Structure formats: structure tokens, C-alpha cells
Amino acid sequence: MNANEFQPIINFIWSVADDLLRDVYVKGKYRDVILPMTLLRRIDVLLEPTKDKVIKTYNTYKDKLGNLDSILSGKNGSNMGFYNYSNFTLESLLSDPKNIRINFENYLDSFSENIKDIFAKFKFKNQLDTLEDANILFGVIERFCSPKINLSINPILDKEGNVIHKGLSNLGMGYVFEELIRRFNEENNEEAGEHFTPREIIELMTHLLFLPLKEQIKQGTFLIYDNACGSGGMLTESKEFITDPQGLIKSQATIHLYGQEINPETYAICKADMLIKGENPDNIKYGSTLSDDKLGHLKFDFMLTNPPYGKSWENDQKILNIDKKSSKTSCADPRFQIGITSKSDGQMMFLLNMLSKMKFDTPLGSRIASVHNGSSLFNSDSGMVAIRKHIIENDFLEAIVALPTNMFYNTAIPTFIWIITNKKKEKGKIKLINATSDSYYTKMKKSLGSKQNEMQKSHIEAITDLFLGNTSCKDCKIFDNAEFGYTKIVIERPKSTQSLKDDEKFAKLSNKEKILEKLQNLEQNPRNFKDRKEFFDFLGIKLKKSEENLLIDSDKTNNTEKIPLKVEIQSYYENEVKPYVPNSWIAWESAEIGYEILFNKYFYTYTPPRSLNEIDKDLQELESQIQNLLKEIMQ
């Protein structure tokens, strides 16, 4: 596809905003008119050849059947899955300028429900008052019907049969629509990254997700899912990557795309894009994936997403009736039995949603590519710990790729692509790829929001080669699953005599003096204790459980140790803890296994400090500059 051939169409549509909307809308609001009108014109010309047939069928059955959807969208109607039974087309509306508003609304109201749903989410009817008051509604419709552009799939011919304008394929129309969205995103940098993932990141994800199964997906039927689908770029790019006749896979498989999106306008854009590209728009669902999963009945072969991270999902927690009163936060939804993250960050819950939709009864199983920030790798939030543990102990985690910073429109923080599958080839292994150096990106000439860096084709190929290879190197390391595991234990010891003297509850004990005497002796002559029981046997004083707790320093925040799974716990304690924490012991009942992935630990590059001579030279230069400035001031 030569993208340049579509620029005249894109520029013409953009000129509608510049010419007609400039004095009526602020730039950030141009999209509220231009995007739905572009879609409307495309639908209008697609339906035009079957218009008379649809109207005839509608008039025949409107008083006989309650629901005409199937008949008007099927072979007796448009045969396109959507329809419009109004007597008007956009072009015929122009023949009655005085009644343009009422006739236009009649036209909009005559669409099938799936089309009306799109325009409802665009809130397009809300714009009609503004357009009418500014006396530009007629002008906008007229410009979109201009013979200077062709949004039809069929070519426009002159009287001699020569092609004036080529037909616009679904793929071409999709490009036009996406390019308009991109331009509007540039105009609204503060919103650009909210629902729009840079194309080179999507391209990298498709390489990592599909190329390992290149030969196995040449034929067949596959379902692809994005549970935070935004404008749908990941879905459509995935299908294009798999089926492109000039691509790396050249598959002839049947691909079905599914997604869910919570933002109404972005949902409308996604659904419109699906319709424009000949996909089934009804496979795109509106609502919160976490609290209202509308595709819960389906399992998918491939899933990819860029979920919101660092964003509250408190409202979803309320809807799900998540129980926070018990010792362990729980949820009745079967998707989330593994763990519940804190309300401040729901990114890993989207990962659990995808895990619940994996296929286990097919030869290929399911593959997932998901973008996350660093907290998903090492945050000690109990829900995140539980989810990481589930993924790694079930041997689902295939690889994690650290991306360069400043790759996204709305954040400069480090981001990572997780690759997950339930059919791993390298059992018990996890691959870490460090693609953060300037070997894997170039600086953009012009920043877009926080996006200052971009990947070229060569960078994507280099990262893909690291991923597909099976050897470790400077930027790619392969580890056993257990490498990332640890046993978290609490180290207990008696409280200091000084802290007990200041404790009001301890002061009420009848035998406090005897206890202090014993503890003072212990501070001067440390002993080895196997556990808490052995310590209290040493005290030789009978105490209630609550009184025993008064004497123990068991602060989990300060007294917790994470011991690597590959290290024997007792040996670690003897060598690394006991020499520095006298009179302590391991609270074995506190032991919990968890996992964390610390990229810096494996890819740390030592940068030597500057020499003293360099620093001294810089200080002398600064001092000289200051002296010169002072002289200028004093003159």
C-alpha cells in the first residue's frame, strides 16, 4: 500500500475543518465533526448501490415485522450487515437547503442500530445545533459530497469511461481514517496516548506474538482480542501483519477481531474503523472490561493490549463487590480469584482477564503480548505478587522486553512488553531483552507530547532477532524461572529494653522487672534461638499470647528478608542476617514465596565517576565565569 496516494483525500478532508469550522470550533474539537462525517460519507457511498432495494424491502415489511435488522442488512437489503432505509442520501439532502436539519436527522435516525450506536458514542447529534446556528451544516455536507474526492469503493468515471478517481479499498479507507486520527492526536498532545499506541510499538508486538508460530498459522481460523482496544490499532495491525501477501507470514487464515473499550468516543472510532475495513463492528464491545466483561464467553488464540497503568480501578472494585474486610482480599468473579491489586492500579487485572480467556485444548494454545510499566515487575502489592507468582509458576511467562523511554505520547516512564503463552517451547525458561539503549531507537525530529523516540524497521528487526534466538548476549539473557523467585520471611527478635521501658502496655505487666532483667542480660550476652518458643523458654516466665507479642519486634516492614529461591534459607540467615541481628530467629510460619523481575540487576552497566582532575577543572572554569560576571556588574 502506497500511503502517499491517499494524502490528497486526507488533505481535502482536513481542509473542511480549516475552511468551515475554524471560527466555530476550537482546534481540539474539530474531530467531533470531521471523524463522524468522514465515516458517514463512507457508509453513505457504500450503501448507495442498494439504496432502492433497501427502501423497497423496508416499505414491504415495516408493518409486518417488528425487527427488520436481519432482512434489511441481509441479501434482501444491503447485504452488508448495516443499512439505511431513509429516502435520503447525503447528496440528495443538498436539494432542499431550507430543511437540511430536519431531513438530516431523519437520515441519521434511519440507520441500523449498529451504526446508530457509533454515532451516539460520537455524540454527533450534539453538534447539529452548533452547525445549524453557525449556518454551516449545509456547507459541511456539501464538502463531503464533493466530486473532488471519492470515498466509495468503486471508481468514478467520466462520460468516456475514463477513471477520474480510483475506488478506495477498505484498507485504504482505514489508512485515511487512522491518519486523520493521528493528526487530531497531534493537535491534542495531552490526550494522544490515552487510547493510542504508537504504530512501531504495535508492529514490534505483532512480530513477537505471531512470528514464533509463523508456519502454524498459514491456514485455519484464529480469534484475536484486545481488552483495552482504544481505537483498534492493535487488532487491525495484527490481522494485516498475519495476512499481508508481501509480509513475513503471508497467511491465508480467517481472522476474527474482538475488543472492548470503555471510552465512548474511542469505542466509536474503533467500531467505525472495523466497519470501514470490512470487519464485524459488533465484535467491539462498549464498557469496562474489568467490571463488565462482554466477551467472557469466548476464548482467544492471540491477545494483545496496552492497558491503563497507574490508573485507579476503584469504581470497578465497587461494582465487583470486592471484599476487603477479610484477611485476604477476594472477589466472586472467577477471572480474579488469583489476586486483587490495589485500587490505585488495575493494569495486572487486565492481564488476569486475558489469562482467563486462554485456550488450553488446542495445539497452539494462546499467546499474549501486553504492555506494562515497571511496577508490574517488582511492586510488592499483594495482588501483583500473587499474579506474578501464578504466571511464573505455571510457566506462562516467555519473555519480557524493556522498551526505550519516551516512546509513548503521554508518559516518559519505563515500559515493558510481557509475552505470555501456555505452550512454551523453552520450558522453565524466561528471556529478558533490554532494548533501552540507543541501538534500538532514534530521536524524533519533533516530539509529540512525551514521545521523543521512535523505532525504525531495523530496530524492530534487531529486537525480534534477539527474541527468536536462543542464546544469551549483552542485551538478551535467559534464566530459569526460579531465578526470579524468593522466599519472604520475617526475622523476629526481642524488643530492646529501652523501647519496652517507654511502652505503656508493657508497664502494666506485673513481672516487668524480671523480664527487663532477663533481656538486659541477653543484650550483653547474645544467644542463639531456634524460634519464638525457645526464646520464651529462656525467659522462664509464663505469659499470655498478647503479652508475648509485646516483647517481640516483628515489624514486617523493617524485619523482612527476601531470600532467593535458589539459596537455602537457614544458610542465608546464618551468614547474612544473624551476625548483624543478635538474639534473632526465623519466623518460619511467615514464609511466603513470591517473584520479582529487576531488570537493573541483570543489565546494570557500571559508569565510573568523573576524575577529581575533571571536577577540579570544571570548578575552576565556573569560578572564572563568576568572577567575570561580577566584574561586569561592578563596572
C-alpha positions as a printed Julia matrix, in Angstrom:
635×3 Matrix{Float64}:
   0.0     0.0     0.0
   1.41    3.36   -1.04
   0.3     5.71    1.72
   1.17    8.8    -0.32
  -1.66    8.15   -2.77
  -4.19    8.87    0.0
  -2.73   12.22    1.01
  -4.95   14.24   -1.38
  -8.06   12.75    0.25
  -6.71   13.34    3.75
  -5.69   16.9     2.94
  -9.09   17.63    1.39
 -10.96   16.36    4.47
  -8.59   18.32    6.72
  -9.35   21.45    4.7
 -13.04   21.13    5.63
 -12.07   21.81    9.22
  -9.79   24.69    8.3
 -12.3    26.29    5.93
 -15.62   25.78    7.71
 -15.0    25.0    11.39
 -12.2    27.43   12.22
 -14.41   30.21   13.59
 -16.97   27.86   15.15
 -14.86   25.27   16.98
 -11.53   25.32   18.77
  -8.98   23.06   17.08
  -9.31   20.37   19.69
 -12.99   19.95   18.8
 -12.65   19.66   15.01
 -12.59   15.88   15.39
 -16.12   15.92   16.84
 -17.4    16.8    13.36
 -14.75   15.57   10.94
 -14.42   11.97   12.15
 -18.15   11.13   12.19
 -18.72   12.95    8.9
 -15.87   11.03    7.23
 -17.38    7.79    8.42
 -20.87    8.9     7.43
 -19.82    9.68    3.88
 -18.05    6.31    3.55
 -21.15    4.45    4.75
 -23.36    6.58    2.52
 -21.49    5.7    -0.69
 -21.2     2.04    0.29
 -24.96    1.8     0.72
 -25.86    3.83   -2.38
 -25.93    0.88   -4.88
 -28.52   -0.99   -2.76
 -30.46    2.08   -1.59
 -33.58    1.49   -3.69
 -33.64   -2.19   -2.76
 -33.46   -1.42    0.97
 -36.21    1.19    0.76
 -38.46   -1.23   -1.16
 -37.86   -4.03    1.36
 -38.45   -1.66    4.25
 -41.77   -0.44    2.86
 -42.84   -4.02    2.21
 -42.17   -5.36    5.7
 -42.3    -2.36    8.05
 -45.88   -3.07    9.1
 -45.48   -6.84    9.1
 -42.33   -7.45   11.16
 -41.22   -5.96   14.44
 -37.49   -6.29   13.82
 -36.22   -5.69   10.31
 -32.48   -5.85   11.07
 -31.76   -9.25    9.57
 -33.81   -8.7     6.43
 -32.57   -5.14    5.71
 -28.91   -5.98    6.34
 -29.09   -9.33    4.52
 -29.39  -10.37    0.88
 -32.85   -8.78    0.52
 -31.4    -5.47    1.69
 -27.88   -4.04    1.68
 -26.17   -7.4     2.28
 -23.53   -5.52    4.29
 -24.59   -6.06    7.91
 -25.86   -2.47    8.19
 -28.35   -0.3     6.3
 -30.24    2.97    6.0
 -33.9     2.98    4.93
 -34.3     6.77    4.67
 -35.35    8.19    1.29
 -32.33   10.49    1.55
 -28.67   10.13    0.75
 -26.15   12.77    1.8
 -26.15   14.08   -1.75
 -29.94   14.24   -2.09
 -30.13   16.2     1.18
 -28.48   19.1    -0.64
 -31.51   19.55   -2.92
 -33.52   21.01   -0.02
 -31.27   23.51    1.82
 -34.12   25.03    3.85
 -34.96   21.71    5.51
 -31.4    20.4     5.75
 -31.51   19.93    9.54
 -34.78   18.01    9.81
 -34.03   15.88    6.76
 -30.52   15.15    8.02
 -31.88   13.94   11.35
 -34.37   11.73    9.52
 -31.45   10.29    7.58
 -29.44    9.62   10.75
 -32.41    8.03   12.51
 -32.91    5.56    9.66
 -29.65    3.7    10.13
 -29.37    0.22   11.58
 -28.76    0.05   15.31
 -25.07   -0.84   15.0
 -24.45    2.35   13.01
 -26.6     4.49   15.31
 -24.6     3.15   18.24
 -21.4     4.51   16.7
 -22.79    7.99   16.14
 -24.38    8.01   19.59
 -20.96    7.36   21.16
 -19.51   10.13   18.98
 -22.32   12.35   20.38
 -22.63   13.57   16.82
 -26.19   14.83   17.17
 -24.94   17.21   19.85
 -23.04   19.03   17.1
 -26.08   19.71   14.94
 -27.23   22.75   16.93
 -23.77   24.29   16.66
 -23.52   23.57   12.93
 -27.01   24.89   12.27
 -26.56   28.02   14.4
 -23.35   28.8    12.53
 -25.17   28.15    9.24
 -22.52   25.64    8.11
 -24.42   22.32    8.29
 -25.26   22.5     4.59
 -21.69   23.52    3.74
 -20.14   20.61    5.68
 -22.4    18.05    4.0
 -21.76   19.64    0.62
 -17.97   19.47    1.05
 -18.07   15.79    1.97
 -20.11   15.12   -1.18
 -17.59   16.96   -3.34
 -16.64   15.29   -6.64
 -13.02   16.18   -5.84
 -12.7    13.11   -3.61
 -14.02    9.57   -3.78
 -14.75    7.69   -0.56
 -16.54    4.94   -2.46
 -15.05    1.51   -3.01
 -15.9     1.92   -6.72
 -14.01    4.19   -9.15
 -15.59    7.39  -10.5
 -15.62    7.53  -14.3
 -16.13   10.36  -16.77
 -18.57   10.17  -19.71
 -15.99    8.35  -21.81
 -15.39    5.72  -19.13
 -12.03    7.07  -18.01
 -11.17    6.82  -14.31
 -11.33   10.22  -12.6
 -10.89    8.87   -9.08
  -9.85    5.37   -8.13
 -12.03    3.39   -5.75
 -10.94    3.44   -2.11
 -10.44   -0.04   -0.66
 -11.25   -0.9     2.95
  -7.54   -0.89    3.7
  -7.13    2.5     2.03
 -10.13    3.93    3.85
  -8.71    2.58    7.08
  -5.46    4.4     6.42
  -7.3     7.67    5.69
  -9.26    7.34    8.93
  -6.19    6.46   11.01
  -4.2     9.35    9.55
  -6.96   11.79   10.46
  -6.98   10.39   13.99
  -3.19   10.76   14.17
  -3.38   14.39   13.1
  -6.04   15.13   15.67
  -3.9    13.4    18.3
  -1.06   15.75   17.41
  -3.41   18.68   17.96
  -4.3    17.25   21.37
  -0.99   16.0    22.76
  -2.39   15.77   26.26
  -4.86   13.1    25.11
  -2.86   11.37   22.42
  -1.52    8.48   24.47
  -4.7     7.74   26.36
  -6.07    5.38   23.73
  -3.42    5.41   21.01
  -0.35    3.17   20.99
   2.48    4.21   18.62
   2.44    2.11   15.47
   6.04    0.95   15.83
   5.26   -0.5    19.28
   2.3    -2.38   17.8
   4.5    -3.59   14.96
   7.06   -4.91   17.46
   4.31   -6.65   19.43
   2.97   -8.36   16.3
   6.46   -9.64   15.48
   6.9   -11.08   18.97
   3.4   -12.52   19.13
   2.98  -14.15   15.72
   6.4   -14.97   14.25
   7.13  -17.89   16.64
   4.06  -19.6    15.11
   4.65  -18.37   11.57
   4.32  -21.78    9.92
   1.4   -22.98   12.07
  -0.9   -20.04   11.23
  -0.68  -20.15    7.43
  -4.17  -21.67    7.36
  -7.08  -22.04    9.74
  -9.29  -19.73   11.78
  -7.95  -17.58   14.62
  -9.5   -15.16   17.1
  -7.59  -12.05   18.23
  -8.61   -9.99   21.28
  -7.67   -6.65   22.83
  -9.33   -5.96   26.2
  -8.44   -2.25   26.18
  -8.68   -1.79   22.44
  -8.71    2.0    22.17
  -9.08    2.97   18.53
  -8.45   -0.62   17.41
  -4.94   -0.24   16.03
  -3.57   -3.4    17.64
  -6.37   -5.51   16.23
  -6.26   -4.31   12.65
  -2.45   -4.17   12.54
  -2.33   -7.76   13.82
  -4.56   -9.02   11.04
  -2.65   -7.04    8.45
   0.66   -8.45    9.72
  -0.59  -12.03    9.51
  -2.34  -11.82    6.14
  -0.24   -9.29    4.2
   0.63  -11.03    0.89
   4.0    -9.25    0.91
   4.54   -9.72    4.65
   6.61  -12.1     6.76
   3.81  -14.66    7.27
   1.56  -14.41    4.17
  -1.19  -16.33    5.92
  -4.45  -17.21    4.21
  -6.13  -17.91    7.55
  -9.5   -16.48    8.56
  -9.01  -13.88   11.29
 -11.77  -12.6    13.59
 -11.11   -9.47   15.67
 -12.64   -8.75   19.09
 -12.21   -5.94   21.57
 -13.69   -3.9    24.39
 -13.26   -0.21   25.17
 -14.56    1.99   27.98
 -14.15    5.47   26.44
 -17.27    6.21   24.36
 -15.65    8.27   21.6
 -12.7     5.92   21.26
 -15.1     2.98   21.17
 -16.96    4.73   18.35
 -13.7     5.29   16.45
 -12.72    1.65   16.88
 -16.11    0.33   15.82
 -16.14    2.69   12.85
 -12.65    1.6    11.84
 -13.75   -2.05   11.96
 -16.73   -1.27    9.78
 -14.61    0.73    7.33
 -12.14   -2.16    7.0
 -14.82   -4.77    6.42
 -14.6    -6.3     9.9
 -17.57   -7.14   12.1
 -18.18   -3.99   14.2
 -20.43   -5.94   16.56
 -17.34   -7.74   17.87
 -16.26   -4.48   19.52
 -17.98   -4.04   22.88
 -18.51   -0.94   24.97
 -17.93   -0.82   28.7
 -15.39   -1.67   31.39
 -13.57   -4.92   30.74
 -12.86   -5.36   34.44
 -16.37   -4.99   35.85
 -18.47   -5.75   32.76
 -16.68   -8.29   30.56
 -18.91   -8.58   27.48
 -16.79  -11.24   25.79
 -16.49  -13.57   28.75
 -17.95  -16.49   26.82
 -15.08  -16.57   24.32
 -11.52  -17.94   24.32
  -8.86  -16.46   22.04
  -5.81  -17.68   20.16
  -3.98  -14.36   20.38
  -4.39  -11.42   22.73
  -2.54   -8.12   22.84
  -3.18   -4.93   24.75
  -1.81   -1.73   26.22
  -3.96   -1.42   29.36
  -4.05    1.7    31.53
  -1.33    1.55   34.19
  -1.05    3.63   37.31
  -4.77    4.34   36.93
  -7.42    3.76   39.59
  -9.95    0.97   39.15
 -11.79    1.77   42.38
 -15.17    2.05   40.65
 -14.74   -1.43   39.14
 -13.88   -2.78   42.59
 -17.15   -1.39   43.95
 -19.17   -2.9    41.09
 -17.45   -6.27   41.59
 -18.22   -6.16   45.35
 -14.61   -6.88   46.19
 -14.34   -7.91   49.83
 -11.59   -6.01   51.65
 -12.69   -6.85   55.18
 -11.26  -10.35   55.34
  -7.56  -11.03   55.86
  -7.25  -11.74   52.13
  -8.97   -9.5    49.58
 -11.34  -11.6    47.49
 -13.71  -11.34   44.55
 -16.51  -13.61   43.34
 -15.59  -13.07   39.67
 -13.77  -16.28   38.58
 -11.32  -14.23   36.48
  -9.88  -12.62   39.57
  -9.51  -15.5    42.03
  -5.72  -15.39   41.72
  -5.22  -11.95   43.22
  -6.64   -8.45   43.55
  -4.34   -5.46   43.07
  -4.8    -2.23   44.98
  -7.46    0.18   43.77
  -4.81    2.66   42.62
  -3.53    0.48   39.75
  -5.54   -2.09   37.79
  -3.08   -2.92   35.0
  -2.45   -6.51   36.15
  -6.18   -7.16   36.37
  -6.34   -6.75   32.59
  -3.65   -9.43   32.4
  -5.78  -11.75   34.57
  -8.72  -11.08   32.24
  -6.64  -12.33   29.3
  -5.34  -15.34   31.21
  -8.97  -16.36   31.78
  -9.51  -16.39   28.01
  -6.6   -18.65   27.08
  -7.21  -21.81   25.06
  -5.76  -24.95   26.61
  -7.34  -27.52   24.28
  -5.62  -26.54   21.01
  -2.14  -27.41   19.71
  -1.07  -23.74   19.65
  -2.75  -22.69   22.89
  -2.84  -18.92   23.37
  -0.24  -16.17   23.15
  -0.44  -12.77   24.88
   1.52   -9.54   24.39
   0.8    -6.86   26.99
   2.45   -3.5    27.72
   3.06   -2.56   31.37
   5.1    -0.16   33.43
   7.84   -1.2    35.82
   5.65   -1.69   38.89
   4.15   -4.82   37.34
   7.63   -6.41   37.54
   8.51   -5.75   41.16
   5.74   -3.93   43.06
   5.18   -5.58   46.45
   1.41   -5.07   46.28
  -0.02   -8.43   47.37
  -2.23   -8.73   44.29
   0.64   -8.09   41.89
   2.83  -10.56   43.78
   0.13  -13.24   43.54
  -0.39  -12.64   39.81
   3.34  -12.79   39.03
   3.62  -15.97   41.06
   0.71  -17.58   39.2
   2.13  -16.68   35.8
   5.69  -17.83   36.5
   4.88  -20.97   38.49
   2.52  -22.09   35.71
   5.38  -21.48   33.25
   3.36  -18.97   31.19
   5.98  -16.19   31.01
   8.07  -16.49   27.86
   9.81  -13.12   27.74
   9.83   -9.51   28.84
  11.18   -6.74   26.63
  12.31   -3.46   28.2
  11.42   -0.64   25.79
  13.24    2.67   25.37
  11.82    5.52   27.43
   9.88    8.38   25.8
   8.18    6.04   23.33
   4.59    6.87   24.27
   2.61   10.09   23.83
   1.55   10.56   27.43
   4.33    9.05   29.54
   8.11    9.02   29.66
   8.39    6.25   32.27
  10.0     2.85   31.51
   7.65    0.39   29.83
   7.85   -3.33   29.16
   6.2    -5.85   26.85
   5.21   -9.12   28.52
   5.0   -12.17   26.24
   2.88  -14.94   27.78
   1.9   -18.34   26.42
   0.55  -21.6    27.76
   2.51  -23.58   25.14
   6.11  -22.52   25.82
   8.8   -24.2    23.75
  11.59  -23.49   26.22
  10.07  -24.96   29.36
  11.12  -23.39   32.65
  12.99  -20.51   30.97
  12.33  -16.76   30.79
  14.03  -14.43   28.35
  14.82  -10.82   29.27
  15.57   -8.39   26.45
  17.0    -4.97   27.2
  16.05   -2.71   24.27
  16.59    0.56   26.13
  19.87    1.66   24.55
  20.09    3.97   21.54
  20.84    0.91   19.41
  17.09    0.3    19.37
  15.62    3.74   18.67
  16.22    7.11   17.04
  15.39   10.59   18.25
  12.37   12.19   16.6
  12.85   15.49   14.82
   9.75   16.8    16.53
   8.4    15.49   19.83
   4.73   14.53   20.19
   3.82   15.06   23.81
   6.16   12.81   25.81
   7.08   10.84   22.71
  10.62   11.84   21.77
  11.93    8.5    20.46
  10.77    6.12   17.75
  11.72    2.72   16.39
  12.61    2.17   12.77
  12.17   -1.09   10.89
  15.81   -2.03   11.59
  15.29   -1.62   15.35
  12.21   -3.83   15.34
  14.08   -6.48   13.36
  17.01   -6.37   15.79
  14.77   -6.86   18.83
  12.85   -9.62   17.04
  16.11  -11.43   16.25
  17.06  -11.34   19.94
  13.63  -12.72   20.83
  13.64  -15.53   18.27
  17.23  -16.52   19.03
  18.12  -18.93   21.8
  21.41  -17.52   23.04
  22.32  -15.03   25.73
  24.2   -11.85   24.88
  24.7    -8.31   26.16
  21.07   -7.29   25.58
  19.37  -10.68   25.92
  19.64  -13.02   28.88
  17.89  -16.33   29.51
  17.15  -17.52   33.05
  15.44  -20.34   34.88
  12.02  -19.4    36.25
  13.35  -19.89   39.78
  15.92  -17.12   39.24
  13.18  -14.55   39.87
  11.67  -16.28   42.9
  12.24  -15.54   46.56
  11.02  -16.65   49.94
   9.96  -13.72   52.06
  10.44  -14.34   55.78
  10.09  -12.24   58.91
  13.06  -12.11   61.28
  11.89  -11.85   64.88
  13.87  -10.75   67.91
  13.17   -9.35   71.39
  12.43   -5.67   71.62
  15.14   -3.56   73.22
  14.84   -2.88   76.91
  14.79    0.85   76.2
  11.75    0.56   73.89
   9.93   -1.59   76.46
  10.54    0.95   79.23
   8.71    3.52   77.08
   5.82    1.13   76.32
   2.67    1.91   78.36
   1.21   -1.57   77.84
   4.42   -3.25   78.98
   4.5    -1.05   82.07
   1.23   -2.7    83.22
   2.77   -6.2    83.38
   3.21   -7.5    86.92
   6.51   -9.23   86.16
   8.05   -6.49   84.01
  11.13   -6.06   86.22
  12.11   -9.7    85.9
  11.59   -9.56   82.14
  13.78   -6.47   81.81
  16.49   -8.12   83.86
  16.49  -11.16   81.58
  16.52   -9.02   78.42
  19.34   -6.8    79.69
  21.39   -9.91   80.28
  20.54  -11.09   76.78
  21.66   -7.8    75.24
  25.02   -8.17   76.94
  25.34  -11.89   76.21
  23.55  -12.78   72.93
  22.24  -16.32   72.48
  21.07  -18.48   69.62
  17.33  -19.07   69.39
  15.74  -21.57   67.04
  12.29  -19.99   67.28
   9.94  -17.92   69.43
   9.2   -20.85   71.78
  12.86  -21.28   72.6
  13.12  -17.58   73.44
  10.2   -17.69   75.86
  11.57  -20.88   77.42
  14.71  -18.87   78.07
  12.7   -16.14   79.79
  11.1   -18.75   82.02
   8.1   -16.53   82.6
   4.54  -17.6    81.86
   2.79  -15.0    79.68
  -0.43  -14.69   77.73
  -0.24  -14.59   73.93
  -0.97  -10.87   73.85
   1.74  -10.27   76.46
   4.24  -12.33   74.46
   3.58  -10.13   71.43
   4.52   -7.06   73.45
   8.07   -8.39   73.75
   8.68   -9.3    70.12
   9.98   -6.95   67.44
   8.23   -8.48   64.41
   7.73   -5.38   62.29
   7.26   -6.88   58.81
   8.35   -3.68   57.12
  11.78   -3.45   58.74
  12.42   -7.08   59.61
  11.59   -8.81   56.34
  14.15  -10.64   54.22
  13.72  -11.79   50.62
  15.84  -14.88   50.14
  16.4   -16.15   46.56
  14.68  -19.48   45.9
  17.98  -21.0    44.85
  19.53  -20.19   48.25
  18.96  -22.35   51.36
  17.08  -20.22   53.88
  18.86  -21.28   57.05
  22.29  -20.8    55.48
  21.31  -17.35   54.25
  20.11  -16.43   57.72
  23.28  -17.71   59.39
  25.54  -15.79   57.0
  23.62  -12.65   56.07
  21.31  -11.85   58.99
  22.35  -13.42   62.27
  25.77  -11.68   62.51
  24.03   -8.3    62.31
  20.82   -9.08   64.22
  21.75  -10.79   67.51
  19.2   -12.79   69.5
  17.03  -13.18   66.38
  15.3   -16.17   64.79
  13.32  -17.01   61.67
   9.53  -16.85   61.97
   9.06  -19.86   59.7
   5.28  -19.54   59.67
   5.67  -16.17   57.88
   7.41  -17.71   54.84
   5.81  -16.68   51.52
   7.07  -17.36   48.01
   6.96  -14.51   45.52
   8.6   -13.38   42.28
  10.05  -10.11   41.04
  11.99   -9.18   37.91
  14.59   -6.49   38.46
  15.98   -5.53   35.07
  18.73   -3.34   36.51
  20.07   -6.34   38.4
  20.76   -8.19   35.16
  21.61   -5.31   32.82
  23.4    -2.89   35.13
  26.25   -1.07   33.42
  28.83    0.47   35.7
  29.57    4.13   34.95
  32.81    5.2    36.65
  32.7     8.53   38.49
  34.45   11.54   36.98
  38.05   12.0    37.95
  38.96   14.61   40.57
  41.02   16.46   37.95
  37.96   16.79   35.68
  35.8    18.07   38.54
  38.51   20.49   39.67
  38.91   21.83   36.14
  35.14   22.43   35.82
  35.06   24.22   39.18
  37.9    26.49   38.14
  36.1    27.36   34.89
  32.88   28.12   36.79
  34.78   30.27   39.29
  36.37   32.19   36.42
  32.95   32.77   34.8
  31.51   34.02   38.1
  34.43   36.42   38.59
  33.95   37.83   35.08
  30.22   38.32   35.69
  30.92   40.11   38.98
  33.35   42.44   37.22
  30.69   43.32   34.64
  28.17   44.06   37.37
  30.59   46.26   39.34
  31.62   48.39   36.3
